[in-house]
mmCIF file of C-alpha atoms in Angstrom:
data_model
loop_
_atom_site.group_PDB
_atom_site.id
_atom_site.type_symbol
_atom_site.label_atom_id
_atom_site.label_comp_id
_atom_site.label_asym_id
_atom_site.label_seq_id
_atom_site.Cartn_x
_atom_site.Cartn_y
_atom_site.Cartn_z
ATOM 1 C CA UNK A 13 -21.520 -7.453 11.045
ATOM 2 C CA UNK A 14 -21.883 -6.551 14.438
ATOM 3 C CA UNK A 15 -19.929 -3.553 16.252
ATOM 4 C CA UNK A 16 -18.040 -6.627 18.273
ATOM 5 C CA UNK A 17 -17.959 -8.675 14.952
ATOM 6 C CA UNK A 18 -16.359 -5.370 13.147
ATOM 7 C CA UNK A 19 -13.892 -4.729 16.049
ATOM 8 C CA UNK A 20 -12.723 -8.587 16.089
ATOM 9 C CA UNK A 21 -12.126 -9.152 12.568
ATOM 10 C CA UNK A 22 -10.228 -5.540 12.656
ATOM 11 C CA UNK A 23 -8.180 -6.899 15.019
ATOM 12 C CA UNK A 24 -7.652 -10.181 13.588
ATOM 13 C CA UNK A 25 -6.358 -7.561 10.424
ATOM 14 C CA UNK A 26 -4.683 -5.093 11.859
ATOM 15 C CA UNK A 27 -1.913 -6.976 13.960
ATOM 16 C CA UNK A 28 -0.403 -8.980 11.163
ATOM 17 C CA UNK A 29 -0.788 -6.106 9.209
ATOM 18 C CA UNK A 30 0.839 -3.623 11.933
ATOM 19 C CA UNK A 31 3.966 -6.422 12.822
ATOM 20 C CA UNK A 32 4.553 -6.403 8.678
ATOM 21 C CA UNK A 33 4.504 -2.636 8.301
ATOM 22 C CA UNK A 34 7.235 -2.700 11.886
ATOM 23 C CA UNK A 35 9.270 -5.311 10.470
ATOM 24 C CA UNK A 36 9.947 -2.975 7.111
ATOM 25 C CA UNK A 37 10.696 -0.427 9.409
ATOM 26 C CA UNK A 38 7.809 1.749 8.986
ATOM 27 C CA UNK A 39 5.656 3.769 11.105
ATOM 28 C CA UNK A 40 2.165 4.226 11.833
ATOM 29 C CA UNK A 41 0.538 6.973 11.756
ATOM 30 C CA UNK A 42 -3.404 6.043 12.542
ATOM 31 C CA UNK A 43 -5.776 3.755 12.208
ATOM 32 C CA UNK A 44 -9.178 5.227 10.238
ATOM 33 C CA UNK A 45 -11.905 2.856 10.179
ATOM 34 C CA UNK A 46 -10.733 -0.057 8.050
ATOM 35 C CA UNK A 47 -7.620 1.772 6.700
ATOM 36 C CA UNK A 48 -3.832 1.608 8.076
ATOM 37 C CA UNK A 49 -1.969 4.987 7.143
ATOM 38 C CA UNK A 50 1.653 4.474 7.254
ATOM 39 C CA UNK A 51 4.892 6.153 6.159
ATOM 40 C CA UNK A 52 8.626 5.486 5.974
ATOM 41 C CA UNK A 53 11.972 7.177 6.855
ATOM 42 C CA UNK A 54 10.122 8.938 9.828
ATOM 43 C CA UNK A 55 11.439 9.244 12.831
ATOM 44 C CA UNK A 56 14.770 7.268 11.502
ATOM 45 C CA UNK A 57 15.672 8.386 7.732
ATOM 46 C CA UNK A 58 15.593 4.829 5.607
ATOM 47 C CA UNK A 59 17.816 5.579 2.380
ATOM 48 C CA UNK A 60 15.929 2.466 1.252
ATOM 49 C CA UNK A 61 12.191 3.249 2.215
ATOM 50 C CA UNK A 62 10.512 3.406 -0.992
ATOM 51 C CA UNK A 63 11.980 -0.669 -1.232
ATOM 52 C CA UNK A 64 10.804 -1.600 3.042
ATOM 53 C CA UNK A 65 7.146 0.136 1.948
ATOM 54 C CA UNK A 66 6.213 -2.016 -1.714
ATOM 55 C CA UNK A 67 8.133 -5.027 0.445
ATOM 56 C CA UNK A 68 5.787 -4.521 3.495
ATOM 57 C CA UNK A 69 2.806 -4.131 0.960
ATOM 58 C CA UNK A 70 3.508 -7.233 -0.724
ATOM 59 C CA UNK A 71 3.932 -8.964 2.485
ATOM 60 C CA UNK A 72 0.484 -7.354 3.644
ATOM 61 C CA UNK A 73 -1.474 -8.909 0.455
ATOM 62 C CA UNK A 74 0.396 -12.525 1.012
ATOM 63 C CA UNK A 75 -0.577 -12.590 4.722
ATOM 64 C CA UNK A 76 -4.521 -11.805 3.943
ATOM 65 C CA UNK A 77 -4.503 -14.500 1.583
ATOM 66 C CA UNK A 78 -2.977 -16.682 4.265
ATOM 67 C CA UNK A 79 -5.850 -15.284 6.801
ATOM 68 C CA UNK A 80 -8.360 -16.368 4.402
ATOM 69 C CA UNK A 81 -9.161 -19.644 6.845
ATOM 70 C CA UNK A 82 -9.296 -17.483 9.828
ATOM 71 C CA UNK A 83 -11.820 -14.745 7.641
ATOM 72 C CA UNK A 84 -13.813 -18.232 6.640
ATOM 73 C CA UNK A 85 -14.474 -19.227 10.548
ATOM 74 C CA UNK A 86 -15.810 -15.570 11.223
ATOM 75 C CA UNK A 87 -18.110 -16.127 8.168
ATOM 76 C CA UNK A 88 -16.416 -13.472 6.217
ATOM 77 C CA UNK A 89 -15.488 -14.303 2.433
ATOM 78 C CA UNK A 90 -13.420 -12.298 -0.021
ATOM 79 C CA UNK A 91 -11.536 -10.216 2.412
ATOM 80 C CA UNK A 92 -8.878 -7.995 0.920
ATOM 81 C CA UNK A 93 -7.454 -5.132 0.916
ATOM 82 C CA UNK A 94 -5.942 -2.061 -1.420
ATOM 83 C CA UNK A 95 -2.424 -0.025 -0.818
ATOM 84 C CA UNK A 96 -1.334 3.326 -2.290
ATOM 85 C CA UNK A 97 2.166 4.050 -1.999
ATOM 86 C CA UNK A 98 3.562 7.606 -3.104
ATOM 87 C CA UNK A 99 7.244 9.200 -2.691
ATOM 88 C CA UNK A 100 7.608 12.643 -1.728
ATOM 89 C CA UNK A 101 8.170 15.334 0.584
ATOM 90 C CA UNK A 102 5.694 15.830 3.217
ATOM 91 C CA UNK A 103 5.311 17.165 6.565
ATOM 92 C CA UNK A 104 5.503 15.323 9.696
ATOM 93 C CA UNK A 105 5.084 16.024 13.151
ATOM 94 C CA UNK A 106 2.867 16.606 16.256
ATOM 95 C CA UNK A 107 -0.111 18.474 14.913
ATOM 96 C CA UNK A 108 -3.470 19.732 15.906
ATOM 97 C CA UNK A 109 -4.721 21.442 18.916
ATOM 98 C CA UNK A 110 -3.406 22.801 22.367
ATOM 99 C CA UNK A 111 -5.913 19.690 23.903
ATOM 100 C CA UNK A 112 -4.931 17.022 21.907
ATOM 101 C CA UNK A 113 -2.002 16.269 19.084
ATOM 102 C CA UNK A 114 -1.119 13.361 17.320
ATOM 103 C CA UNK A 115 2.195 12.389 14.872
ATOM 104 C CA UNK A 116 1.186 12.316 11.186
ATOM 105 C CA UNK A 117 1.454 13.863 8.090
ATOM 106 C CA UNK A 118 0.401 16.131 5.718
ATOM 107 C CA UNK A 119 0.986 17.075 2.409
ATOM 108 C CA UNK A 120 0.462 16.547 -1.651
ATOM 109 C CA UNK A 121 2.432 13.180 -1.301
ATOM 110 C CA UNK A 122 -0.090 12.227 1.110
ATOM 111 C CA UNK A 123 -3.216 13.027 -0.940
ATOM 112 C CA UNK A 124 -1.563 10.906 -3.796
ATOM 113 C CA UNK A 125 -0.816 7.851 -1.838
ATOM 114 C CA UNK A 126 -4.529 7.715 -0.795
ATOM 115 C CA UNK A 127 -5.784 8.841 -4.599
ATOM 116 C CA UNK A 128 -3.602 5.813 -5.280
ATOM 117 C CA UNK A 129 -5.239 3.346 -3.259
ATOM 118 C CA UNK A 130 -8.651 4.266 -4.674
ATOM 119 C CA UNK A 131 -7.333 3.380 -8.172
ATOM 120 C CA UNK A 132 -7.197 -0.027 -7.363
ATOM 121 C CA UNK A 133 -10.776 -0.626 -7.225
ATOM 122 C CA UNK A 134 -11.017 0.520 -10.862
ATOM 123 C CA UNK A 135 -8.000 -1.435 -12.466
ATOM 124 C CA UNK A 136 -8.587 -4.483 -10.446
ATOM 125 C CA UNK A 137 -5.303 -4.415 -9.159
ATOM 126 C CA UNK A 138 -4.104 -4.957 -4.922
ATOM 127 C CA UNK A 139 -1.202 -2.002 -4.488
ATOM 128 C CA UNK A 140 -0.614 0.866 -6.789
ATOM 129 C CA UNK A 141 2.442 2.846 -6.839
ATOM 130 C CA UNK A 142 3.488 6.089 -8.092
ATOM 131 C CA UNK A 143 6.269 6.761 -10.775
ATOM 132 C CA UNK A 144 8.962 8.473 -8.143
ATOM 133 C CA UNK A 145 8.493 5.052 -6.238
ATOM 134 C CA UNK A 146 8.502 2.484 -8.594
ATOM 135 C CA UNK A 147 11.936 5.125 -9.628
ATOM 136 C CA UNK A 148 13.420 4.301 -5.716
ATOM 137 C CA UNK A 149 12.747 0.684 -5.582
ATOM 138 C CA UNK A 150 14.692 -2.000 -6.151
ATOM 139 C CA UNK A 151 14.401 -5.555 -6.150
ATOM 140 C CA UNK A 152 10.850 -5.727 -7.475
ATOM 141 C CA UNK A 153 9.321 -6.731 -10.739
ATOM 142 C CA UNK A 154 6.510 -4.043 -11.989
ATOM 143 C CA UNK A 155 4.189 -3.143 -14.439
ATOM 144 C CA UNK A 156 3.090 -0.311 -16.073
ATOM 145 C CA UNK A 157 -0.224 0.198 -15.766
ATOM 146 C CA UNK A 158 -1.715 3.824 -16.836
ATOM 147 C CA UNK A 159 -1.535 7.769 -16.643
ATOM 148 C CA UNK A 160 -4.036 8.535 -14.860
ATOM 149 C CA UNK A 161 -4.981 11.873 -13.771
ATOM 150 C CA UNK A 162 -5.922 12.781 -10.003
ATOM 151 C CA UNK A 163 -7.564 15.394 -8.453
ATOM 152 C CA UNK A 164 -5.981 18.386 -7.787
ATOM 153 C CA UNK A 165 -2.894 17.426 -10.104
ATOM 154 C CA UNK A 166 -2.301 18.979 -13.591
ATOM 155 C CA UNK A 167 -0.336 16.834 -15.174
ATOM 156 C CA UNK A 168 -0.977 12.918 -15.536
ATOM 157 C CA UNK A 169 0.996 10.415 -12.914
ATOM 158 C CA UNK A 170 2.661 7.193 -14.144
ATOM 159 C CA UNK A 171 1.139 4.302 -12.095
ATOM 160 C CA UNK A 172 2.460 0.899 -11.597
ATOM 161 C CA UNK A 173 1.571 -2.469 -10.267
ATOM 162 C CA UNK A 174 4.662 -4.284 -7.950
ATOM 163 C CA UNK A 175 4.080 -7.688 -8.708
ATOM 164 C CA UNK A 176 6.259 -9.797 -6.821
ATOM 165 C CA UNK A 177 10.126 -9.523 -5.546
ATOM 166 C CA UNK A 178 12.740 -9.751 -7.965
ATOM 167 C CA UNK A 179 13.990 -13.491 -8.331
ATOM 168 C CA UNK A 180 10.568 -15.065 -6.927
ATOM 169 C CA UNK A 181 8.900 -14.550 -10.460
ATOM 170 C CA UNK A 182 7.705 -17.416 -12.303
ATOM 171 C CA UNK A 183 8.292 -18.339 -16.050
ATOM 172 C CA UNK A 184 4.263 -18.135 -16.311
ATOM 173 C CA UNK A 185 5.131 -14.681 -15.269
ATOM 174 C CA UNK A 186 7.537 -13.676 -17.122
ATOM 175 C CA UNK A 187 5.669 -14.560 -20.005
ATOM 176 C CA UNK A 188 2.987 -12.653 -19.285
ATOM 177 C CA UNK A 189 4.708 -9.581 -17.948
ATOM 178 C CA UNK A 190 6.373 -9.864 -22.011
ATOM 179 C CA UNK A 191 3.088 -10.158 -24.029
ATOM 180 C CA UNK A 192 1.762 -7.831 -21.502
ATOM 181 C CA UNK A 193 4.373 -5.338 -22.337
ATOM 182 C CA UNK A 194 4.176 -5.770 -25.613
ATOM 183 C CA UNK A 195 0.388 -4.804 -25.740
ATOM 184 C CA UNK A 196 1.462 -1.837 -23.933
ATOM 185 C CA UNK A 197 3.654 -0.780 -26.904
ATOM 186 C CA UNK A 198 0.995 -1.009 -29.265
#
């Protein structure tokens, strides 16, 4: 594509995306490229964050597939995208120079969340979340899906993939989710 080609479909990406990731009451923190960083429960604490972010993400992945049709008429096939989602403490703020600042974060929880989103690519899954997540969310059927261990981390980190909201999963589903769990076991 095109520099004008790149910047429309962006567009055409980012402000469904952006409205989704508002509605579950999150907040953006930049846009990099192709790539929305977000968090939650900053500047207004959100007992229920960890729930609004794997809500908005599921959200996200339903309204690409719905976008597919517009993607087609700009000649672009396949489009899709990948989420990481961590829970931890992190800092927030204005940071960087005395010329220019900007509100983000920093921190381990950070790196994780973006270590997370690079996992996809290898399990073929959309949104991968961390254990202390998956631990804070409710209303969301999951599944296991490795240890895996990250850079700069010593110990391995529980991963899982949110699969759909709790009472919106079929018996086709189900039934997988149960022979899947049962390979799992073995």
């Amino acid at each position: 594509l095109d520099a004008k080609e790149v910047k429309n479909f962006l567009n055409t990406l980012f402000t469904p995306m952006t409205a989704i990731i508002f509605e579950h009451k999150g907040t953006i923190d930049k846009y990099v490229g192709d790539m929305i960083v977000a968090f939650w429960s900053d500047p207004i604490d959100d007992p229920d964050h960890a729930t609004h972010c794997v809500q908005a993400a599921l959200k996200m992945q339903q309204k690409v597939t719905e976008l597919a049709p517009v993607f087609a008429e700009q000649k672009l096939t396949n489009v899709g995208i990948r989420i990481g989602i961590n829970t931890g403490p992190m800092h927030v703020g204005d940071m960087g120079s005395e010329y220019r600042k900007a509100y983000t974060v920093l921190g381990d929880s950070v790196n994780l969340a973006s270590r997370l989103e690079g996992v996809n690519k290898m399990y073929g899954t959309h949104i991968m979340v961390s254990e202390d997540t998956k631990n804070l969310c409710s209303g969301v059927v999951f599944r296991f899906v490795d240890c895996i261990y990250v850079k700069g981390k010593a110990t391995p980190t529980k991963v899982y993939e949110p699969l759909c909201l709790i009472g919106e999963q079929t018996a086709i589903l189900e039934a997988e989710l149960a022979e899947y769990n049962k390979a799992m076991a073995l």
